[in-house]
C-alpha positions as CSV (number, residue, x, y, z in Angstrom):
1,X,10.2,131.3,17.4
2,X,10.7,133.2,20.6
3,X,11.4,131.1,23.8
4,X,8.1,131.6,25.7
5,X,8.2,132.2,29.9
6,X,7.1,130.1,32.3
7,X,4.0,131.7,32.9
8,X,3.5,131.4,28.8
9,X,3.9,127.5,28.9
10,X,1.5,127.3,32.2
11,X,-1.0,129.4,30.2
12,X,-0.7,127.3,26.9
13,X,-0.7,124.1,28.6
14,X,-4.1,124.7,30.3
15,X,-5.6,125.8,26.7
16,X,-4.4,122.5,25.7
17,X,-5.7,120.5,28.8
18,X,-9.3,122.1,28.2
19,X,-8.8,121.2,24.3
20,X,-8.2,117.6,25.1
21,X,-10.8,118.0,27.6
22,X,-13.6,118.7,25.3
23,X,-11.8,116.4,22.7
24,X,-12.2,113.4,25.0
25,X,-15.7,114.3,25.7
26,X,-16.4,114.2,22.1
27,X,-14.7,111.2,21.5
28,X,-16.3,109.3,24.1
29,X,-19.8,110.4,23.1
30,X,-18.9,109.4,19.2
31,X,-17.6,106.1,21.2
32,X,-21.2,105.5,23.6
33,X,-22.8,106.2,19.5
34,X,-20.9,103.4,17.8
35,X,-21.1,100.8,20.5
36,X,-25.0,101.4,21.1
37,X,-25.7,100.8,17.4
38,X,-23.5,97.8,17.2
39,X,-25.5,96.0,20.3
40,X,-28.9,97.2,18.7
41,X,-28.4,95.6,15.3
42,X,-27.2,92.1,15.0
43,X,-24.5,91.4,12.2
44,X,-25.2,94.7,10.2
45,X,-23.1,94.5,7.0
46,X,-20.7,97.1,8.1
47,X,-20.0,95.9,11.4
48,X,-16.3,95.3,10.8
49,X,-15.7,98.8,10.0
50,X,-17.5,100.2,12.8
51,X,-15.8,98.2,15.0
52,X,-12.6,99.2,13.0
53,X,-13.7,102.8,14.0
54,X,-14.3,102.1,17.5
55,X,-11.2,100.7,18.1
56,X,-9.4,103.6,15.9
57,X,-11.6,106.2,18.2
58,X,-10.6,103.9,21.2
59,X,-6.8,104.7,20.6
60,X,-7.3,108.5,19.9
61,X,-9.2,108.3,23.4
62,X,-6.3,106.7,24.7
63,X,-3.7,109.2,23.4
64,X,-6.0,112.1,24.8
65,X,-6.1,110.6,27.8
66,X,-2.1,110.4,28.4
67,X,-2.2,114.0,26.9
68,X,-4.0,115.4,30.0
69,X,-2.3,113.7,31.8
70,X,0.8,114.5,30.9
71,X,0.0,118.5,30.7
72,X,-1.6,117.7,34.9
73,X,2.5,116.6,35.1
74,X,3.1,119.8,33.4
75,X,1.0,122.2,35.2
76,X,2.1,120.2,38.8
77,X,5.7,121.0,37.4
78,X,4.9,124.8,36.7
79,X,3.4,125.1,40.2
80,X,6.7,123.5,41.8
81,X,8.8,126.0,39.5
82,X,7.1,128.7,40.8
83,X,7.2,127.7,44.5
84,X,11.0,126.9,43.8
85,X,11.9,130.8,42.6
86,X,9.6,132.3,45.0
87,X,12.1,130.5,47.7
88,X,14.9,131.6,45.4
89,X,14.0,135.1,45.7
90,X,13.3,135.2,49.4
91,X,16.4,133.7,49.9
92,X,18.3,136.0,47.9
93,X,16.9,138.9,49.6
94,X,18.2,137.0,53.0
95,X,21.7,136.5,51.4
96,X,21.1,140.5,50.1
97,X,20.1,141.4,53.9
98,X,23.1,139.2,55.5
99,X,25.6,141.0,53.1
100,X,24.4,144.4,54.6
101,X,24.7,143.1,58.3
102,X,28.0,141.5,57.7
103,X,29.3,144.8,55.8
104,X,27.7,147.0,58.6
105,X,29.2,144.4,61.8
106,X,32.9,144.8,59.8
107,X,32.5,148.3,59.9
108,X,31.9,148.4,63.4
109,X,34.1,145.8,64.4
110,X,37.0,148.2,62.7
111,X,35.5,150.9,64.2
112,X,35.4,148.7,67.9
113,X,39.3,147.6,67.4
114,X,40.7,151.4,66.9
115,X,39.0,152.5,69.7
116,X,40.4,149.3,71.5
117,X,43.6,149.9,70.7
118,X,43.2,153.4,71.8
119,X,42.0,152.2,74.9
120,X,45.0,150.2,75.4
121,X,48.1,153.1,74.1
122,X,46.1,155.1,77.1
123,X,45.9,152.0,79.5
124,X,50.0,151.9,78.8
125,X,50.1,155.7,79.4
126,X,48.5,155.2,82.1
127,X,50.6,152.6,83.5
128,X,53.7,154.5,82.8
129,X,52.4,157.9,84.6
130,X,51.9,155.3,87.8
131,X,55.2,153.7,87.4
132,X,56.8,157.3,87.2
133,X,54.3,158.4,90.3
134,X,55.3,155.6,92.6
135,X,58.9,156.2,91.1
136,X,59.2,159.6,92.3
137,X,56.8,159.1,95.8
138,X,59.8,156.5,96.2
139,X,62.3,159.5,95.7
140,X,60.4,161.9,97.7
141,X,60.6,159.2,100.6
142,X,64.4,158.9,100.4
143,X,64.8,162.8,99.9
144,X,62.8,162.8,103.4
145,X,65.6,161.4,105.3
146,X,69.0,163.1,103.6
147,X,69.7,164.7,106.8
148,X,69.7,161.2,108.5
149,X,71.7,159.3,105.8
150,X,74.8,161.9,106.3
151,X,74.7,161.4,109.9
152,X,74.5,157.3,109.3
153,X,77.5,158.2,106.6
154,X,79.8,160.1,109.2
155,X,79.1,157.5,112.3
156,X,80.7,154.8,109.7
157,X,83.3,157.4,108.9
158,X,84.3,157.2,112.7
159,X,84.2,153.7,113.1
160,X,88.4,153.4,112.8
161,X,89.9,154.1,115.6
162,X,93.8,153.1,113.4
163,X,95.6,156.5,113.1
164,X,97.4,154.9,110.4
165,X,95.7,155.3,107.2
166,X,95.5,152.2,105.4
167,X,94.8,151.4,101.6
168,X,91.2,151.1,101.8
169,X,89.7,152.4,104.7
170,X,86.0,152.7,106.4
171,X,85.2,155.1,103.6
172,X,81.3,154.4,102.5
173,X,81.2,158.0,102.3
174,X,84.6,158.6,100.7
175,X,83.7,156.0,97.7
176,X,81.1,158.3,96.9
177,X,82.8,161.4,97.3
178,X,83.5,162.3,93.4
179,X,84.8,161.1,90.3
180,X,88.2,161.4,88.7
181,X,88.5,163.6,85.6
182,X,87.9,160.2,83.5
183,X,84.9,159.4,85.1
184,X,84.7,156.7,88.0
185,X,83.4,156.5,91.8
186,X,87.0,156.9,94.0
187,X,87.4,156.7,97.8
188,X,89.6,159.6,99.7
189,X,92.6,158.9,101.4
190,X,91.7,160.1,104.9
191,X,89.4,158.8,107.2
192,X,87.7,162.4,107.9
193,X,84.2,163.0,106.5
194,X,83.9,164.7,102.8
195,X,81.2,166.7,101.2
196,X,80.1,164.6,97.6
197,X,80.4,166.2,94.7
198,X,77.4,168.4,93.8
199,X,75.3,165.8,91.0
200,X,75.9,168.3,88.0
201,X,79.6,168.3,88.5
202,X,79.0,164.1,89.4
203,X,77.4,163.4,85.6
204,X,80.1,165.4,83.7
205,X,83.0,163.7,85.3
206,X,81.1,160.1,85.0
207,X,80.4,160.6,81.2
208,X,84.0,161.1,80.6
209,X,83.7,163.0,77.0
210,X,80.8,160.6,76.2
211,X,77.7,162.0,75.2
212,X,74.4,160.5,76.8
213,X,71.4,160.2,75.3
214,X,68.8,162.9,75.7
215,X,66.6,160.1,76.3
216,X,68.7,158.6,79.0
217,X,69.8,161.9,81.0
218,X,67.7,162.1,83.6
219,X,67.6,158.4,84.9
220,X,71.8,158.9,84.3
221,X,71.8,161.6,86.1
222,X,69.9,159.9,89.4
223,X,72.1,156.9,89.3
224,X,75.1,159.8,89.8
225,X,73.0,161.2,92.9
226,X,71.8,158.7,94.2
227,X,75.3,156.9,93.9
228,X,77.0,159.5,95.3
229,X,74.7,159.7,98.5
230,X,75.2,156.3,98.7
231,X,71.7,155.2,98.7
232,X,72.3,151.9,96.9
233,X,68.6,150.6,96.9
234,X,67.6,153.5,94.7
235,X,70.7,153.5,92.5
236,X,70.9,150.0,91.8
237,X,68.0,150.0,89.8
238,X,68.1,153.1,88.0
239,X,72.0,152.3,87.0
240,X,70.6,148.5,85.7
241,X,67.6,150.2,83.6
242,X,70.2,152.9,82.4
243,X,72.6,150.4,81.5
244,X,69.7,148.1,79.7
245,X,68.5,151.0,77.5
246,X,72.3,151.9,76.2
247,X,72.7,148.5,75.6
248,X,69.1,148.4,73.2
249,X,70.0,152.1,71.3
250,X,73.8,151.9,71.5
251,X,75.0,148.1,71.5
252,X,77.0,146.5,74.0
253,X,80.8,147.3,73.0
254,X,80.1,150.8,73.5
255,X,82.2,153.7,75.7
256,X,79.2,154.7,77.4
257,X,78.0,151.1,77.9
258,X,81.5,150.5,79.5
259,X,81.2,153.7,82.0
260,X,78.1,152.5,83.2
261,X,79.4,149.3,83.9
262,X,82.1,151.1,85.6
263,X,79.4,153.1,88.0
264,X,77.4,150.1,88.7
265,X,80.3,148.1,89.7
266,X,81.5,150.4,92.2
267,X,78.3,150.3,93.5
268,X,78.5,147.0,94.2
269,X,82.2,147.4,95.6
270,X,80.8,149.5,98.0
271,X,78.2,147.0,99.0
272,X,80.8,144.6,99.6
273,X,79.5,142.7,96.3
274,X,82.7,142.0,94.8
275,X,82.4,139.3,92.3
276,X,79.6,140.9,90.3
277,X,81.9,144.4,90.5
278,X,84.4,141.9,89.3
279,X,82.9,140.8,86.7
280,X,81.6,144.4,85.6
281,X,85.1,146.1,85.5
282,X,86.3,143.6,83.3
283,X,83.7,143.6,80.9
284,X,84.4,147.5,80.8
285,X,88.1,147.0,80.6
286,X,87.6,144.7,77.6
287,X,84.3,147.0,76.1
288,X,87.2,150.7,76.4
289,X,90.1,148.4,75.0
290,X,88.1,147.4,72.1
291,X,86.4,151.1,71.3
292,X,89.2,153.5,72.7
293,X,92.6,151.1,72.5
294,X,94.4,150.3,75.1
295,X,96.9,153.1,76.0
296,X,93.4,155.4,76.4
297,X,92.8,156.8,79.8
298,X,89.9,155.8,80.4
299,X,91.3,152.5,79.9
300,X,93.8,153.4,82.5
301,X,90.8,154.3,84.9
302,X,89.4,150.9,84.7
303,X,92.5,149.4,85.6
304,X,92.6,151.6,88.7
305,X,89.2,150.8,89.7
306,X,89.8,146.8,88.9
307,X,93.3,147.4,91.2
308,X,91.2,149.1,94.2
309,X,88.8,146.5,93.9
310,X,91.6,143.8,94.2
311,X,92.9,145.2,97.1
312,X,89.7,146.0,98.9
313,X,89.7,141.5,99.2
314,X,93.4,141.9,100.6
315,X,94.5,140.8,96.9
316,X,97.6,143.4,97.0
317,X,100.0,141.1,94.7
318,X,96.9,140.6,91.9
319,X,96.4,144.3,92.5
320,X,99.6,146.1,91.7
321,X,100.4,144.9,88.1
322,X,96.7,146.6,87.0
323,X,97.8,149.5,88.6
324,X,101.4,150.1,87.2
325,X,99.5,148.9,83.7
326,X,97.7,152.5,84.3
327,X,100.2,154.5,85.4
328,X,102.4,153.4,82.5
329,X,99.3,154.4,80.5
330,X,99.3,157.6,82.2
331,X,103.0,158.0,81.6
332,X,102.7,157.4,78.2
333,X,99.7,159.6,77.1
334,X,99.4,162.7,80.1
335,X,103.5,162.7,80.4
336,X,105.3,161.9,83.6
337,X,104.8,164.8,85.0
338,X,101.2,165.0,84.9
339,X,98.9,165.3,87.8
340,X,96.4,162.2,87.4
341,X,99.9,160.5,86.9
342,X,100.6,161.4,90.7
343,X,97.4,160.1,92.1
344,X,98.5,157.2,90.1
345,X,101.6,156.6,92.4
346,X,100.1,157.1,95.7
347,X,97.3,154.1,94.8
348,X,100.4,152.1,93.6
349,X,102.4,153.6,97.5
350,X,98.9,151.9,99.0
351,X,99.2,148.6,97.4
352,X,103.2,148.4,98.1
353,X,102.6,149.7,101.9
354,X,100.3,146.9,102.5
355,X,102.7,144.6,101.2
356,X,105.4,146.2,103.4
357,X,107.6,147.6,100.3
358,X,108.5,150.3,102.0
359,X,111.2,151.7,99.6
360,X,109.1,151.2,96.7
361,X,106.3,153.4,98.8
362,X,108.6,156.4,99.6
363,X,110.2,156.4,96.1
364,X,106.1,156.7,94.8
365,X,105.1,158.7,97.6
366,X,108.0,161.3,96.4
367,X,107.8,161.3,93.3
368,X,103.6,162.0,93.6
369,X,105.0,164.9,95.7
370,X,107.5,166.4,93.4
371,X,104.7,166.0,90.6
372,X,102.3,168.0,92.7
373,X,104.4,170.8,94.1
374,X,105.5,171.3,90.6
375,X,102.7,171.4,88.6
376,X,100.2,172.4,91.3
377,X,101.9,174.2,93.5
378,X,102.8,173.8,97.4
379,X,99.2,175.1,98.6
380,X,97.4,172.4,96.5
381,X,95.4,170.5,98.6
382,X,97.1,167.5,97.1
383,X,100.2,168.2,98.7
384,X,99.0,168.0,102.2
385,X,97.5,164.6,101.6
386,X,100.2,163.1,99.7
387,X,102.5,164.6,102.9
388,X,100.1,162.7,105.2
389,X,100.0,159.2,103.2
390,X,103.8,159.7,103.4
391,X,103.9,160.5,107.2
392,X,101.8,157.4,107.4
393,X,104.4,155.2,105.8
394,X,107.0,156.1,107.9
395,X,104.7,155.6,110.9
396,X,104.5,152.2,110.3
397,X,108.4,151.5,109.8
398,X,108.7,153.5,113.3
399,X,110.1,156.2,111.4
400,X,108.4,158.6,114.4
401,X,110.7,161.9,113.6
402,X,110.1,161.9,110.0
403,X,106.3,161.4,110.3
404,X,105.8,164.3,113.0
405,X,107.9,167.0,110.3
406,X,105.4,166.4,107.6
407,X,102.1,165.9,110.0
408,X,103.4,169.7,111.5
409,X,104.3,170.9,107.6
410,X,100.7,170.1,107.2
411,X,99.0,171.5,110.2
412,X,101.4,174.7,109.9
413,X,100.4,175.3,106.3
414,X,96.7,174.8,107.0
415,X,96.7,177.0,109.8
416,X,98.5,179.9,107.4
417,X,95.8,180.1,105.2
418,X,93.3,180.3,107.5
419,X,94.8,182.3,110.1
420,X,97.4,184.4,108.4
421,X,101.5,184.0,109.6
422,X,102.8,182.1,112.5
423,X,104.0,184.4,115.7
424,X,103.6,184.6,119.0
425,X,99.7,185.0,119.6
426,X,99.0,183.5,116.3
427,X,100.4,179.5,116.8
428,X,99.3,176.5,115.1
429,X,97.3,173.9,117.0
430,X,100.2,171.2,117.0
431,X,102.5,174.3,118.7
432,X,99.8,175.0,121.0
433,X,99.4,171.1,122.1
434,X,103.1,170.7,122.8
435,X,102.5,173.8,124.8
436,X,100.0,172.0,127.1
437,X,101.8,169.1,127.4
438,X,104.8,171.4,128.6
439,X,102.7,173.3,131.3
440,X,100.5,169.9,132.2
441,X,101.9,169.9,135.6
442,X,101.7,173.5,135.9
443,X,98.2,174.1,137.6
444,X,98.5,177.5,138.2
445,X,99.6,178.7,134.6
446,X,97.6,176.0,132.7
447,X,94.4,178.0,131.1
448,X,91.3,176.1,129.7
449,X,91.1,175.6,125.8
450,X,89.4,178.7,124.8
451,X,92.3,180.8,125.8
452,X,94.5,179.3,123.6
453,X,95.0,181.7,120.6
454,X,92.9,180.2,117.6
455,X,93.0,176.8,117.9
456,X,89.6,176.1,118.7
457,X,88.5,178.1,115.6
458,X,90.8,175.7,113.6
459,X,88.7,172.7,114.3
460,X,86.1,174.2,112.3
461,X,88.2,174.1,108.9
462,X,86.6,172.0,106.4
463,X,89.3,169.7,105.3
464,X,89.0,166.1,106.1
465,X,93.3,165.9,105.5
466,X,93.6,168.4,108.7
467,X,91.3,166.4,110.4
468,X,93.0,163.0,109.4
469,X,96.5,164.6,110.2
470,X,95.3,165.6,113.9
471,X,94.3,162.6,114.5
472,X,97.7,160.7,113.1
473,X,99.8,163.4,115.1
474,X,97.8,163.0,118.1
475,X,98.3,159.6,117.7
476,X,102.2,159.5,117.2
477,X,102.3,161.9,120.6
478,X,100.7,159.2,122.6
479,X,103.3,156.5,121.2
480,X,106.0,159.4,122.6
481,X,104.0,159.3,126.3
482,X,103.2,163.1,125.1
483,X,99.2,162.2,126.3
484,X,97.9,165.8,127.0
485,X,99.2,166.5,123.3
486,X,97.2,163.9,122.1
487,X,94.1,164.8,123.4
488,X,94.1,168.3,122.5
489,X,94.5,167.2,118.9
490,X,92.2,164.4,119.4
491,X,89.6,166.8,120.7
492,X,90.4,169.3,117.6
493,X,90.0,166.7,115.3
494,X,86.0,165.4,117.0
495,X,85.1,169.1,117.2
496,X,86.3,169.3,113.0
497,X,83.6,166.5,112.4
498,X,80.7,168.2,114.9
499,X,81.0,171.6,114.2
500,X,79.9,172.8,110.8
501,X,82.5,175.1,108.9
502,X,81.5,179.0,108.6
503,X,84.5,179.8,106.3
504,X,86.0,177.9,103.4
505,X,88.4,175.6,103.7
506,X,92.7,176.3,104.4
507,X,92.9,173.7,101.8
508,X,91.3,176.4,99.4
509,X,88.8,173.1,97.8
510,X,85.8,172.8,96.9
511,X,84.0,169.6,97.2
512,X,84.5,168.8,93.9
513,X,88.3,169.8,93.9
514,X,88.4,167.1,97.2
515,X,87.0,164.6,95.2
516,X,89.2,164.9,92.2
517,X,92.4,165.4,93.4
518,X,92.3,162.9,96.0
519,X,95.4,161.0,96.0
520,X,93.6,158.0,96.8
521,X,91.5,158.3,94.3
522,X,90.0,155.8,92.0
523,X,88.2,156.5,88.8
């Protein structure tokens, strides 16, 4: 027997209904029949069993009647049913159609969040192109007023008027000058005005053998020129981002971490900041002693730097230990004989001058001397300053003869190179001076400046240890009452800082060559 459909049993059910229909009709006409002919006869003989069969017809009735309606219950239910899956179907399709438009809305919400995120990687471009805009409209503002920053730099240069040079002087120009050959800001030993190392030269001597990251070059290389001019408010920022990206790709105990540190901290020395340049050394002392060990030189440059830095605060007795601690480094790794190992010794003659050991400061001085005319040879510009911190040393004992030798030595030598051998018409400026202090009271034979050999022309050599020495000399002839020596020196020495050179310098160095063999020099 096969299960029949819905629609089957609705169909058979209303056969059935009509069946019982006409069944019921029947029964209740047989039913009207029976009772009629037992109310027209009066006791028939077989009225028992026609009441028998109307009560049997009666039930039959009965049962037909709960038939029908039971199949009315059935039909009712059928109709429901069929109301029940036609809402079942439309509902379906809805749940169908609501899959579609969910499917289709994921789609385009994927679709809507790629493009978003696209939006935003430009948005970040963006961004970055303005930062780097505003960045270099910032530079271009700064680049607009070089010529007025180097006049700004030689007014502080002049602010001295001590013809003694000291450990540390006015030198906001000088700290900026160049970098020792491992790879720190220094400060000259004269108070005359020197040219910074070009930038190119700058970066190389900063990095120190240490490779920089492609990546990090260029904002390396601006903290170097921007350094070097001493526009702080610029390199400040660019040295702290610098430093912050080594640290992310490289880690902080790293060499190139620890000359950054080094950079940034002599900033800040020069700013007069000098906890944090404190604090930055060390770390950098402790970062090279930790990578490199600690007889390297660099580690030796640190110390130097930490020992300036000690005795820019007047802390000379704190000060000298770091700096022996790199010349013993020095010593041990270049040789005693080594150049770097002379500048060594005239930082260490600073910090013992200003502590008034004078022997100690003329055994350094002379041995910085000997190292220099040895291994560099009498014309190197490094003589003539170490002669001139010398000169300076014995100025302040009152050691007045000595001094004047070596200030003429350096004057005389100078004025060679430029000017060719000493005769008659051909006389250094400290000879022609003593000359016009000789015929000062002479009105008749005394001549103005200009006819004076070359002198004049000597005031244009670029060589801030000339200029410094003019100045010391003149200043030792005034303490001899010899005060129309003085002021033709003095007035050599202003017209060295006015006039621009047209000729290299007697010293035979380039800017960079001031900057690294500075005996003053810190790293």
């Amino acid at each position: 027997m096969t299960a029949l459909t819905q629609e089957e049993v609705a169909t058979h059910t209303r056969t059935v209904v009509q069946g019982l229909e006409a069944l019921r009709n029947e029964h209740n006409s047989i039913l009207s029949g029976i009772s009629s002919t037992l109310s027209s006869a009066h006791h028939p003989p077989d009225s028992n069993v026609i009441a028998e069969k109307a009560g049997i017809l009666q039930r039959s009735l009965d049962q037909i009647e709960l038939g029908l309606s039971e199949a009315q219950i059935m039909l009712a239910l059928a109709s429901h049913l069929q109301t029940v899956e036609a809402e079942k179907q439309k509902l379906r399709a809805q749940v169908r159609r609501l899959c579609q438009e969910n499917a289709w809305l994921r789609d385009e919400l994927a679709s809507t969040q790629q493009k978003l995120q696209a939006s935003e990687q430009h948005v970040a471009q963006l961004e970055e192109d303005k930062k780097h805009l505003e960045f270099m409209s910032t530079i271009k503002k700064y680049d607009a007023d070089v010529q007025d920053s180097e006049s700004s730099m030689e007014e502080k240069k002049d602010k001295s008027d001590d013809p003694v040079v000291d450990l540390f002087p006015d030198d906001d120009a000088d700290d900026r000058a160049g970098l020792k050959r491992s790879g720190d800001f220094g400060s000259q030993a004269s108070l005359a005005a020197m040219s910074p190392t070009p930038p190119s030269q700058f970066a190389q001597q900063v990095n120190a053998g240490y490779e920089i990251p492609a990546r990090l070059r260029t904002l390396h290389n601006l903290v170097i020129q921007y350094a070097s001019q001493g526009r702080y408010e610029v390199a400040v920022p660019l040295c702290k981002q610098a430093l912050e990206d080594l640290e992310k790709t490289s880690g902080h105990d790293h060499p190139d971490v620890a000359t950054m540190l080094n950079i940034l901290a002599l900033v800040y020395r020069d700013q007069n900041k000098y906890k944090e340049a404190a604090n930055l050394l060390n770390d950098a002392l402790a970062i090279r002693e930790k990578t490199l060990g600690e007889n390297h030189p660099a580690v030796a440059a640190t110390l130097n730097n930490l020992a300036v830095l000690y005795g820019k605060r007047g802390k000379y007795k704190e000060a000298e230990p770091l700096c022996k601690r790199a010349l013993e480094i020095r010593e041990k790794v270049l040789g005693r004989d080594h150049p770097d190992v002379a500048k060594q010794l005239n930082n260490l003659a600073l910090l013992c001058q200003n502590q008034g050991k004078y022997e100690e400061v003329e055994r350094y001085y002379q041995r910085a001397l000997e190292i220099y005319e040895t291994k560099l040879g009498p014309d190197d510009p490094n003589v003539a300053k170490t002669k001139n911190n010398l000169a300076s040393a014995y100025l302040k004992q009152g050691k007045y003869k000595e001094a004047e030798i070596l200030y003429k030595q350096v004057l005389t030598r100078a004025h060679e190179r430029e000017f060719g051998a000493i005769d008659g018409d051909n006389k250094p400026i400290w000879q022609v001076a003593e000359e016009r202090e000789e015929n000062k009271n002479k009105v008749k034979d005394s001549a103005p400046y200009g006819e004076y050999g070359g002198w004049h022309k000597a005031a244009k050599v670029d060589s801030p240890t000339v200029t410094t020495t003019l100045k010391n000399l003149g200043a030792l002839y005034r303490r001899q009452g010899k005060y129309e020596a003085a002021e033709t020196l003095e007035d050599c020495a202003i017209r060295s800082r006015k006039e621009p050179p047209n000729f290299p310098s007697p010293m035979g160095s380039t800017s960079s060559q001031r900057s690294q063999d500075d005996p003053r020099h810190t790293e």
